[in-house]
Amino acid sequence: MSIQTQILDTSDAVAQHAARTIATHIQNKPNVILGLATGSTPVKTYAELVCLHREENLDFSKVTTFNLDEYWGLDGDHDQSYRYFMQHHLFDHINIRPWNTHVPNGKAVDATLEGEAYEAQIRACGGVDLWLIGIGQNGHIAFNEPGSDMDSLTRRIDLLADTIEANARFFENSADVPQQAITVGVGTIFAAKKVLLLATGEGKAEAIKNATQGPIGSQCPASFLQNHPDCTFLIDQEAATQISAS
Ligand code: GLP
């Protein structure tokens, strides 16, 4: 088992390839369970999926989705919430049924119960077929910061200073940047039948090297994917500058 690394020329090519991969999964299994991610990296992929829906009738009517994470303390209608992001970039433009889209509730009364309920919902659907994820510069996946265990599940987590700093670009006031999130665990992602990680830009080059070629451990949560039976890293040339292709 090892990560399959596919290097494409540009971030546009990464997005097109990722969207085609997702579309193929939907065509092969119309009621596919997709895991989805936020962040700037998948924005173009979602735009491609919207195009495929409009131009090629890609049908999301039976698709179910689970998102990776949500800022703790933000309502879904907050314009920096991940629920809002998903509505804006994808869900509002395709024929997915709203009740089939799941994002952890950042305003849940009890984070532990919310985490358990989210895991139960994923299990009740039969598990995730394909989980699209990104990677943080510190090697986090979802909001599983360094220190997260292989068997971690959905839970509230304290964000590290460098993650809070990276997220600050999206908030007008740095004091508004959430310090916590509710995130699926490394174990939740690992349970997906297939994992597709996207990374673009040289800012991700070191994280990609550590994830694919570094030691497996919680110092770089993405490195646990080296043991996944079906994991592909789809990256552009800039994100590949510190590795050699496999
Ligand atoms: C946040 C999200 C991650 C995402 C990461 C990278 O931390 N929780 O799921 O992978 O940002 O974001 P970007 O694609 O903007 O670099």
Coordinates of C-alpha atoms and ligand atoms in Angstrom, one line a residue:
M1 CA 0.0 0.0 0.0
S2 CA 1.3 3.4 -0.8
I3 CA -0.1 6.7 -2.0
Q4 CA -0.5 7.0 -5.8
T5 CA 0.8 10.5 -6.7
Q6 CA -0.4 12.0 -9.9
I7 CA 1.3 15.2 -11.0
L8 CA -0.5 17.4 -13.5
D9 CA 0.7 20.6 -15.1
T10 CA -1.6 23.2 -13.6
S11 CA -4.2 23.6 -10.9
D12 CA -6.9 23.8 -13.6
A13 CA -5.9 20.3 -14.8
V14 CA -6.1 19.1 -11.2
A15 CA -9.6 20.5 -10.9
Q16 CA -10.7 19.0 -14.2
H17 CA -9.3 15.6 -13.3
A18 CA -10.8 15.6 -9.8
A19 CA -14.2 16.6 -11.2
R20 CA -14.1 13.8 -13.8
T21 CA -13.2 11.3 -11.1
I22 CA -16.1 12.4 -9.0
A23 CA -18.4 12.4 -12.0
T24 CA -17.4 8.8 -12.9
H25 CA -18.2 7.7 -9.3
I26 CA -21.6 9.3 -9.6
Q27 CA -22.3 7.7 -13.0
N28 CA -21.2 4.3 -11.7
K29 CA -23.2 4.6 -8.5
P30 CA -25.9 7.2 -8.6
N31 CA -26.5 7.0 -4.9
V32 CA -22.8 7.4 -4.1
I33 CA -21.7 8.7 -0.7
L34 CA -19.2 11.5 -1.2
G35 CA -17.0 13.1 1.4
L36 CA -16.2 16.7 0.5
A37 CA -13.8 19.4 1.6
T38 CA -13.6 23.2 1.8
G39 CA -10.6 25.5 1.4
S40 CA -9.4 27.4 -1.7
T41 CA -8.1 24.2 -3.4
P42 CA -11.4 22.5 -4.3
V43 CA -13.1 25.7 -5.4
K44 CA -12.2 25.0 -9.1
T45 CA -13.2 21.4 -8.8
Y46 CA -16.7 22.4 -7.6
A47 CA -17.0 24.9 -10.5
E48 CA -16.1 22.0 -12.9
L49 CA -18.8 19.8 -11.3
V50 CA -21.4 22.6 -11.7
C51 CA -20.4 22.8 -15.4
L52 CA -20.8 19.0 -15.7
H53 CA -24.2 19.3 -14.1
R54 CA -25.3 22.1 -16.5
E55 CA -23.7 20.9 -19.7
E56 CA -23.7 17.1 -19.3
N57 CA -26.6 16.6 -17.0
L58 CA -24.5 15.1 -14.2
D59 CA -27.2 14.0 -11.8
F60 CA -26.8 14.6 -8.1
S61 CA -30.4 13.7 -7.1
K62 CA -29.4 10.5 -5.4
V63 CA -26.0 11.6 -4.1
T64 CA -25.3 12.0 -0.4
T65 CA -22.4 14.2 0.9
F66 CA -20.6 14.5 4.2
N67 CA -18.2 17.5 4.7
L68 CA -15.0 17.2 6.7
D69 CA -15.4 20.0 9.2
E70 CA -16.9 23.2 10.4
Y71 CA -15.7 26.1 12.5
W72 CA -16.9 25.8 16.0
G73 CA -19.2 28.7 17.0
L74 CA -20.2 29.7 13.4
D75 CA -23.8 29.3 12.2
G76 CA -24.3 27.8 8.8
D77 CA -25.5 31.1 7.4
H78 CA -22.3 32.9 8.5
D79 CA -20.4 33.8 5.3
Q80 CA -17.2 32.2 6.5
S81 CA -18.9 28.9 7.7
Y82 CA -18.1 25.8 5.7
R83 CA -21.8 25.2 5.3
Y84 CA -22.1 28.6 3.6
F85 CA -19.1 27.8 1.4
M86 CA -20.6 24.5 0.2
Q87 CA -23.9 26.1 -0.6
H88 CA -22.2 29.0 -2.4
H89 CA -19.7 26.9 -4.4
L90 CA -21.7 23.7 -5.1
F91 CA -25.0 22.8 -3.5
D92 CA -27.0 25.8 -4.7
H93 CA -26.0 25.1 -8.3
I94 CA -26.7 21.4 -8.6
N95 CA -29.7 19.2 -8.1
I96 CA -28.6 17.6 -4.8
R97 CA -31.3 17.2 -2.2
P98 CA -30.6 19.5 0.7
W99 CA -31.4 16.8 3.2
N100 CA -28.7 14.6 1.6
T101 CA -25.9 17.2 2.4
H102 CA -24.2 17.0 5.8
V103 CA -21.8 19.4 7.4
P104 CA -21.0 19.2 11.1
N105 CA -22.9 21.6 13.2
G106 CA -20.6 24.3 14.5
K107 CA -23.2 25.5 16.9
A108 CA -24.2 22.2 18.4
V109 CA -25.0 22.3 22.1
D110 CA -22.8 19.4 22.8
A111 CA -19.7 18.7 20.6
T112 CA -19.3 15.1 21.8
L113 CA -22.9 14.2 20.9
E114 CA -22.6 16.0 17.6
G115 CA -19.4 14.1 16.8
E116 CA -21.1 10.8 17.7
A117 CA -24.2 11.6 15.7
Y118 CA -22.1 12.6 12.6
E119 CA -20.2 9.2 12.8
A120 CA -23.5 7.4 13.2
Q121 CA -25.0 9.2 10.1
I122 CA -22.0 8.2 8.0
R123 CA -22.3 4.6 9.2
A124 CA -26.0 4.5 8.6
C125 CA -25.4 5.5 4.9
G126 CA -23.0 2.6 4.6
G127 CA -19.8 4.6 4.7
V128 CA -18.1 7.1 2.4
D129 CA -17.2 5.8 -1.1
L130 CA -14.9 8.7 -2.1
W131 CA -13.6 11.4 0.1
L132 CA -12.2 14.5 -1.5
I133 CA -9.8 16.2 0.8
G134 CA -7.2 19.0 0.9
I135 CA -4.1 19.3 3.1
G136 CA -2.9 22.1 5.4
Q137 CA 0.6 23.4 5.2
N138 CA 1.3 21.7 8.5
G139 CA 0.1 18.3 7.1
H140 CA -3.4 18.5 8.6
I141 CA -6.3 16.8 6.9
A142 CA -9.8 18.2 7.6
F143 CA -8.9 20.0 10.9
N144 CA -6.9 17.0 12.3
E145 CA -3.9 19.0 13.5
P146 CA -0.5 17.5 14.1
G147 CA -0.9 15.3 17.2
S148 CA -4.2 13.7 15.9
D149 CA -4.2 9.9 16.2
M150 CA -4.8 7.5 13.4
D151 CA -8.0 6.3 15.1
S152 CA -9.5 9.7 15.8
L153 CA -13.1 10.3 15.0
T154 CA -15.4 13.4 14.7
R155 CA -14.7 15.7 17.6
R156 CA -14.1 19.3 18.6
I157 CA -10.4 20.4 18.3
D158 CA -8.3 23.4 19.2
L159 CA -6.8 24.9 16.0
L160 CA -3.0 25.5 16.1
A161 CA -1.6 29.0 15.7
D162 CA -0.4 28.5 12.2
T163 CA -3.8 27.2 11.1
I164 CA -5.6 30.2 12.7
E165 CA -3.1 32.4 10.9
A166 CA -3.7 30.7 7.5
N167 CA -7.5 31.0 8.0
A168 CA -7.3 34.7 9.0
R169 CA -7.1 35.8 5.3
F170 CA -10.8 35.0 5.0
F171 CA -11.9 37.1 8.0
E172 CA -12.1 40.9 8.1
N173 CA -11.0 41.0 11.7
S174 CA -8.4 38.7 13.1
A175 CA -10.2 38.6 16.4
D176 CA -13.1 36.8 14.6
V177 CA -11.1 33.9 13.3
P178 CA -12.4 30.8 15.1
Q179 CA -9.9 29.1 17.5
Q180 CA -11.8 25.7 17.4
A181 CA -13.5 23.5 14.9
I182 CA -15.5 20.3 14.8
T183 CA -13.8 17.9 12.4
V184 CA -14.1 14.3 11.3
G185 CA -11.1 12.3 12.5
V186 CA -8.2 10.7 10.7
G187 CA -10.0 7.4 11.3
T188 CA -13.2 8.8 9.7
I189 CA -11.3 9.7 6.5
F190 CA -9.3 6.5 6.5
A191 CA -12.6 4.5 6.5
A192 CA -13.5 5.9 3.1
K193 CA -13.2 3.3 0.3
K194 CA -11.2 5.8 -1.7
V195 CA -9.4 9.1 -0.7
L196 CA -8.5 11.7 -3.3
L197 CA -6.3 14.5 -1.9
L198 CA -5.8 17.7 -3.9
A199 CA -2.9 20.0 -3.4
T200 CA -1.8 23.0 -5.6
G201 CA 0.8 25.6 -5.2
E202 CA 4.3 25.6 -3.8
G203 CA 3.0 26.4 -0.3
K204 CA 1.9 22.8 -0.1
A205 CA 5.2 21.3 -1.4
E206 CA 6.7 20.5 2.0
A207 CA 3.4 19.0 3.3
I208 CA 3.2 16.8 0.3
K209 CA 6.8 15.6 0.8
N210 CA 6.1 14.8 4.5
A211 CA 2.8 13.2 3.8
T212 CA 4.0 10.9 1.0
Q213 CA 7.6 10.2 1.8
G214 CA 8.0 11.1 5.5
P215 CA 7.5 8.8 8.5
I216 CA 4.0 7.8 9.2
G217 CA 2.7 9.4 12.4
S218 CA 0.6 12.1 14.0
Q219 CA 3.3 14.7 13.5
C220 CA 1.9 14.8 9.9
P221 CA -1.7 13.4 10.0
A222 CA -1.8 13.1 6.2
S223 CA 1.1 10.6 6.4
F224 CA -1.4 8.0 7.8
L225 CA -2.8 7.8 4.3
Q226 CA 0.3 5.9 3.2
N227 CA -1.4 2.9 4.7
H228 CA -4.7 3.5 2.9
P229 CA -5.6 0.8 0.3
D230 CA -6.8 3.3 -2.3
C231 CA -5.5 6.8 -1.9
T232 CA -4.5 9.2 -4.7
F233 CA -2.7 12.5 -4.3
L234 CA -3.7 14.7 -7.3
I235 CA -1.2 17.6 -7.3
D236 CA 0.2 20.3 -9.6
Q237 CA 3.8 20.8 -10.5
E238 CA 4.3 23.5 -7.9
A239 CA 3.1 21.2 -5.1
A240 CA 5.4 18.5 -6.4
T241 CA 8.6 20.4 -6.3
Q242 CA 9.9 18.5 -3.2
I243 CA 9.1 15.0 -4.3
S244 CA 9.8 12.6 -7.1
A245 CA 6.8 10.9 -8.9
S246 CA 5.9 7.4 -7.9
Ligands
GLP1 C1 -8.6 24.1 6.1 C2 -9.6 22.9 6.0 C3 -8.9 21.8 5.3 C4 -8.2 22.2 4.0 C5 -7.2 23.3 4.4 C6 -6.4 23.8 3.2 O1 -7.7 23.9 7.2 N1 -10.1 22.5 7.2 O2 -9.8 20.8 5.0 O3 -7.6 21.1 3.4 O4 -7.9 24.4 5.0 O5 -7.0 24.9 2.6 P1 -6.6 25.5 1.2 O6 -7.2 24.6 0.2 O7 -7.3 26.9 1.2 O8 -5.1 25.6 1.2

